[in-house]
XYZ file of C-alpha atoms in Angstrom:
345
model
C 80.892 105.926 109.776
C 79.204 108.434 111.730
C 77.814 105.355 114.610
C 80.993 103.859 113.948
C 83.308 106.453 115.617
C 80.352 107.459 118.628
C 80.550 103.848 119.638
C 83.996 103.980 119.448
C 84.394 106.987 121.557
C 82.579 105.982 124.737
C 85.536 103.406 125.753
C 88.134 105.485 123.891
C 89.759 108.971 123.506
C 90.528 109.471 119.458
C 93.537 111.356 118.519
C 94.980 112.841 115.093
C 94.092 111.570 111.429
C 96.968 109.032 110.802
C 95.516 107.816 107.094
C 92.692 107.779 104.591
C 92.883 105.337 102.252
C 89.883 104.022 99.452
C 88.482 101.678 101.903
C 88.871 103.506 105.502
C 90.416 105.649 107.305
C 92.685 105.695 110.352
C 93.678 107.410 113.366
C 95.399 107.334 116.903
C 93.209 106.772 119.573
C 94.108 105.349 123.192
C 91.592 103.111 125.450
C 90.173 105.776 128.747
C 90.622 102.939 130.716
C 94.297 102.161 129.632
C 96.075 105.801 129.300
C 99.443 106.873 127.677
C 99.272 103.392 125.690
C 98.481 104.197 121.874
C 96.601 102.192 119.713
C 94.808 102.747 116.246
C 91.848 102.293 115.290
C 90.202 101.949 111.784
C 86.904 102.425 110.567
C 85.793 101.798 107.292
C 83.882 103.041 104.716
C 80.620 101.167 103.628
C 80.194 103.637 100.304
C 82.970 101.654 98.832
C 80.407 99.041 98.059
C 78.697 101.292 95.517
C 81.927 102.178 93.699
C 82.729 100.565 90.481
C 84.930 97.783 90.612
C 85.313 97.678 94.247
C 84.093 94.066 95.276
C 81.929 93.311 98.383
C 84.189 91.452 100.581
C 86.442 94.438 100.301
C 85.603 95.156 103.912
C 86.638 95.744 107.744
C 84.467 92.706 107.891
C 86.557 90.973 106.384
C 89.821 92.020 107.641
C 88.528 91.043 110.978
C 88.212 87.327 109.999
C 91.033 87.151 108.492
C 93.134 88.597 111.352
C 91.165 86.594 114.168
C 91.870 83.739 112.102
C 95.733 84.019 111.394
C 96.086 84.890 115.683
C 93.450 82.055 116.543
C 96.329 79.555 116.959
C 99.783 81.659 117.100
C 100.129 85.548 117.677
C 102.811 85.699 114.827
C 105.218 88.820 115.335
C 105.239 89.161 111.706
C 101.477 89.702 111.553
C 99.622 92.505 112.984
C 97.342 92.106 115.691
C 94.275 92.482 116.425
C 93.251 93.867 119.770
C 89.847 94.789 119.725
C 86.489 94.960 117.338
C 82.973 95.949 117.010
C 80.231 94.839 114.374
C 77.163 95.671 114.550
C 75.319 96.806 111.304
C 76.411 100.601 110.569
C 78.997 99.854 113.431
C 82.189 98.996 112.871
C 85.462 99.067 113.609
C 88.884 97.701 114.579
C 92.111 98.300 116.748
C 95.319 97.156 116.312
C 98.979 98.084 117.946
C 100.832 101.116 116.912
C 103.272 100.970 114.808
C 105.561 103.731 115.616
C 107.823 103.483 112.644
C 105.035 104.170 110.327
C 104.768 102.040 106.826
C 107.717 100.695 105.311
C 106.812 103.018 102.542
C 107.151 105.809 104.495
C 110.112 104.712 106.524
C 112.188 104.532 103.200
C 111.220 108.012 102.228
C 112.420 109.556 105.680
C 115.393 107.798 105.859
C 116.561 106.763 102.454
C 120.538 107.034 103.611
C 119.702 104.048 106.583
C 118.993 101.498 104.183
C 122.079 99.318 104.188
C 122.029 95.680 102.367
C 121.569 93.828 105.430
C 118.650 95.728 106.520
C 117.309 94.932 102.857
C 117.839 91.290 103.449
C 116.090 91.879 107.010
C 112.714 93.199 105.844
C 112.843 90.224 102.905
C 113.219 87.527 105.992
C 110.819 89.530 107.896
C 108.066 89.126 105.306
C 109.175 85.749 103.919
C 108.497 84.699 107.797
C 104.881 86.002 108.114
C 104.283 84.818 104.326
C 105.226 81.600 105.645
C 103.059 81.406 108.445
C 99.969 83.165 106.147
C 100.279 80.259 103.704
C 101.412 77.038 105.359
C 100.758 77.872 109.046
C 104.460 77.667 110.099
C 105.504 79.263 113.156
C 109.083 78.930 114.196
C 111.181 81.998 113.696
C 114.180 80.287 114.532
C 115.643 79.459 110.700
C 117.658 76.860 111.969
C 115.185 75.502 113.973
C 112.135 72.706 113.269
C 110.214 74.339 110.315
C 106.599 72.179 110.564
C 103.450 73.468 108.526
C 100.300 72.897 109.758
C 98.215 69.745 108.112
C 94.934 71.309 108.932
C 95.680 75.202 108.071
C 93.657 77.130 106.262
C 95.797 79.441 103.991
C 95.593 82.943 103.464
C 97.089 85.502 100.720
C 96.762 89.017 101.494
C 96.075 89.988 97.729
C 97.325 93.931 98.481
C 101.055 92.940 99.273
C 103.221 96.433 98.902
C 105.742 98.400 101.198
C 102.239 100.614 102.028
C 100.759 97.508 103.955
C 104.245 96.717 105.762
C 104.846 98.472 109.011
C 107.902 99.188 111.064
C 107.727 98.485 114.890
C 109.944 98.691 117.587
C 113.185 97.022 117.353
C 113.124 93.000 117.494
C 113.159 91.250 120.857
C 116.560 90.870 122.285
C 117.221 87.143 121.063
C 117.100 88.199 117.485
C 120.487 89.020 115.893
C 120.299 92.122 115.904
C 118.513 95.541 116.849
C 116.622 95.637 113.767
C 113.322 97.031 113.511
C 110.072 94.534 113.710
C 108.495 94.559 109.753
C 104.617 93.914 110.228
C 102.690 92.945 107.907
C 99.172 94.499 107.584
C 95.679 95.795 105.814
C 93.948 92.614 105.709
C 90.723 94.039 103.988
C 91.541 91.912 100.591
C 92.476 88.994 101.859
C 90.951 85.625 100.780
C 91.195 82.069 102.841
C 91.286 78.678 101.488
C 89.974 75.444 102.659
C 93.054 72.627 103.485
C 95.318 71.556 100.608
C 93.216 73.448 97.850
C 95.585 73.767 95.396
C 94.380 76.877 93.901
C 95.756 78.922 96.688
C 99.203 77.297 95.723
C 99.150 79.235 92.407
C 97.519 82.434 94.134
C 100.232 82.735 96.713
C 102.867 81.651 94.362
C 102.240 84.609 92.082
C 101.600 86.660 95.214
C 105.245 86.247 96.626
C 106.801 86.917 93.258
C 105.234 90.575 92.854
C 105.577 91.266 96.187
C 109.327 90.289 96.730
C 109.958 92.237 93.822
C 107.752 95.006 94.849
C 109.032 95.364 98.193
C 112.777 95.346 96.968
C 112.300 97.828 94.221
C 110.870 100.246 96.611
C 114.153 100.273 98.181
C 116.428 100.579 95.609
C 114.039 103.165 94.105
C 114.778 105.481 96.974
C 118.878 105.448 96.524
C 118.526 106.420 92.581
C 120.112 109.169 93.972
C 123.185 107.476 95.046
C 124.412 105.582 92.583
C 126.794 103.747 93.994
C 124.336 102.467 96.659
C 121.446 102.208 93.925
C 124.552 99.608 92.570
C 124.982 97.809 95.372
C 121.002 96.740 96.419
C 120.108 96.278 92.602
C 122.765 93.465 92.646
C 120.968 91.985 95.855
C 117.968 92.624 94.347
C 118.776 90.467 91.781
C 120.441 87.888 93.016
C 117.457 87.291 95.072
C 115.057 87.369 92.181
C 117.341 84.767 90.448
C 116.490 82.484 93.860
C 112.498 83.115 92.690
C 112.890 82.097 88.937
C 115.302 79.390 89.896
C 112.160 77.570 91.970
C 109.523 78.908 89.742
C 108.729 76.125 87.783
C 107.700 74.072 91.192
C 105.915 77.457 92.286
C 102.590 76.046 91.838
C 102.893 72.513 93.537
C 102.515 72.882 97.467
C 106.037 71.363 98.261
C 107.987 73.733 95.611
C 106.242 76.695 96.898
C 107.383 75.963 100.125
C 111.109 75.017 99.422
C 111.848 78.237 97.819
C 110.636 80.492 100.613
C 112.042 77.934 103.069
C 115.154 78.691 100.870
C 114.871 82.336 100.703
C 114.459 82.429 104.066
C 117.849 81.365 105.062
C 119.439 83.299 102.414
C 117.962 86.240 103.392
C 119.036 85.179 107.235
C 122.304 84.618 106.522
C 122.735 87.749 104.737
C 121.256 90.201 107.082
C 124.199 88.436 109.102
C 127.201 88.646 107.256
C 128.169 91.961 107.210
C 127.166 93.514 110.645
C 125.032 92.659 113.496
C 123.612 96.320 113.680
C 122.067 97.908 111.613
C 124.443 101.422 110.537
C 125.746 102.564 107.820
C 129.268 104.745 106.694
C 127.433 107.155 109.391
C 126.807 104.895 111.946
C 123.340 105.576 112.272
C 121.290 103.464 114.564
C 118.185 102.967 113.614
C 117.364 102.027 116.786
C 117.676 105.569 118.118
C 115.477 107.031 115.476
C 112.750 108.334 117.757
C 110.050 106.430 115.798
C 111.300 103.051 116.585
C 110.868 103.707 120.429
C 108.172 101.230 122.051
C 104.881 101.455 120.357
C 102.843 104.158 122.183
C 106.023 106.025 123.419
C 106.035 108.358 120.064
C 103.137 110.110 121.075
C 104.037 110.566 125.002
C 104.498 114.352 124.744
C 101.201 114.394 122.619
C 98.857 112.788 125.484
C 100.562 114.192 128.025
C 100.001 117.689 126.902
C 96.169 116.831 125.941
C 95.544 115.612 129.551
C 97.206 118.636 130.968
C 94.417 120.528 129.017
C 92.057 118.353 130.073
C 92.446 118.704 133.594
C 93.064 122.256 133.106
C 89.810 122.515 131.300
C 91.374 124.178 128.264
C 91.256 121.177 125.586
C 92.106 122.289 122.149
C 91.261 119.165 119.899
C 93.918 117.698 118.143
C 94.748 117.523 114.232
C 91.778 115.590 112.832
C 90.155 115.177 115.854
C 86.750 116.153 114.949
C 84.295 114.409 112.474
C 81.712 114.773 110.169
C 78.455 116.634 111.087
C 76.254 114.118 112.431
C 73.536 112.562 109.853
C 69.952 112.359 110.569
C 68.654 110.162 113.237
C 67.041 107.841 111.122
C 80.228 97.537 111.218
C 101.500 70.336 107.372
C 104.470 68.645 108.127
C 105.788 68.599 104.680
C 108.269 65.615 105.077
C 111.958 65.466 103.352
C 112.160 69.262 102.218
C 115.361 70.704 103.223
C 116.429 73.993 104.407
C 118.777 74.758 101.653
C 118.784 77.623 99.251
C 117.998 76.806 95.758
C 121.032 76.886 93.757
């Protein structure tokens, strides 16, 4: 890893650890040639191919296929991006936007009393979207609008779907219905592709959306055990929208049921993330919006670089939190006709 972040540092300036995880680690860096604009980079950890029961295509390798192939066509606002790689033998790594709201994970731990029902029904659209564009190629966001899939797409399943690999970004695009935040979905480093119409992906993904609906859900109304009468209120959702999932599970597995119920969900979860307000607040009022962490990707850290260039041209830098790194080592990277956009009943 050593190579990995030297390379990285002659067109870059790295800033503070942001995560370690088993398979890499993470941190805030911005391009010297681009200042003030964050982005993160993540390098991984080759190791991991000697640990038991890690498999080899567990890799930044392979995260960088998979994301060049899901933007190769469509930069999906639902998927992460990729803006920039390296591979070359010990040499590797990856940068991608910053997402200033951290991972949905995290989110719902710092602000467990902003998590009304409609934002609920928000992230489930939000990842039913991007699920639907992973499996089938389908790109319109519009749920009212054309839904095509793509004849010729190859599908991929993430296979590490959980609120820890969905990120909150700045709030949606003004012709969205409403100022909630963008929910990315991310970590690519398990993911597997399929070959047109093979039908073993159908199962795969089928079983994928089930555990991580319900996964993503539960986190949420894990956080308001606290409050019972909100805990109430999103369990209820939370299983009313399961009952949508076992009502279409018995077509889960063909390529056409799989389809209908997320096509399904999808406007379910749209219309609910409608009903009841079109901004996201609470008995408080709280914007979520306004949360400083949901400011334009980059803008979170303004202060931070600001201050470090100060230093810099002052010639009194003081590196930042996990700015350094390890000692170095010796000398010695379809159309599917006739389905409708109903909700299963």
């Amino acid at each position: 890893m050593y190579h990995s972040r030297m390379h990285f540092r002659e067109t870059h300036t790295e800033g503070q650890s942001l995560d370690a995880g088993t398979f890499g680690v993470v941190y805030l860096a911005e391009k010297t040639t681009n200042p003030n604009t964050a982005v993160v980079v993540k390098y991984y950890k080759p190791d991991n191919y000697q640990e038991p029961g890690v498999l080899p295509e567990c890799s930044l390798r392979t995260e960088i296929r998979i994301m060049k192939q899901l933007q190769q066509a469509h930069q999906h606002q639902g998927i992460l991006q990729l803006i920039d790689s390296h591979l070359a033998g010990p040499t590797q790594w990856l940068t991608t936007p910053f997402m200033a709201g951290g991972s949905l994970q995290h989110f719902l731990e710092t602000y467990p009393s902003d998590i009304s029902i409609p934002f609920m029904w928000h992230v489930l659209y939000s990842v039913t979207e991007s699920l639907l564009y992973m499996y089938f190629g389908i790109r319109s966001v519009d749920p009212m609008g054309t839904t095509t899939a793509d004849p010729n797409w190859q599908p991929v399943i993430h296979n590490d779907g959980h609120s820890g690999n969905i990120f909150v970004g700045p709030a949606c695009p003004p012709h969205q219905p409403s100022n909630f935040p963008a929910i990315v979905v991310a970590d690519f480093g398990l993911s597997r592709s399929f070959p047109p119409g093979d039908f073993t992906f159908c199962y795969l993904a089928a079983e994928e959306f089930c555990k991580l609906s319900t996964a993503v859900i539960g986190s949420m109304t894990d956080v308001h055990r606290g409050s019972s009468q909100q805990f109430n209120e999103l369990n209820k959702w939370m299983r009313i929208f399961e009952g949508h999932i076992r009502q279409g599970c018995r077509e889960l597995t063909k390529p056409q049921g799989l389809l209908k119920v997320m096509l399904g969900l999808r406007v379910v979860a749209d219309q609910q993330r409608r009903m009841n307000t079109t901004r996201i607040s609470l008995e408080a009022e709280t914007d979520l919006a306004s949360v400083p962490l949901l400011e334009p990707a980059g803008a979170v850290d303004k202060d931070y670089w600001k201050a470090y260039h100060a230093q810099r041209a002052a010639q009194t830098i003081q590196p930042p939190p996990g700015f350094g790194f390890e000692q170095a080592p010796p000398e010695g990277s379809y159309v599917l006709p006739g389905l409708g956009l109903d909700a299963p009943k």
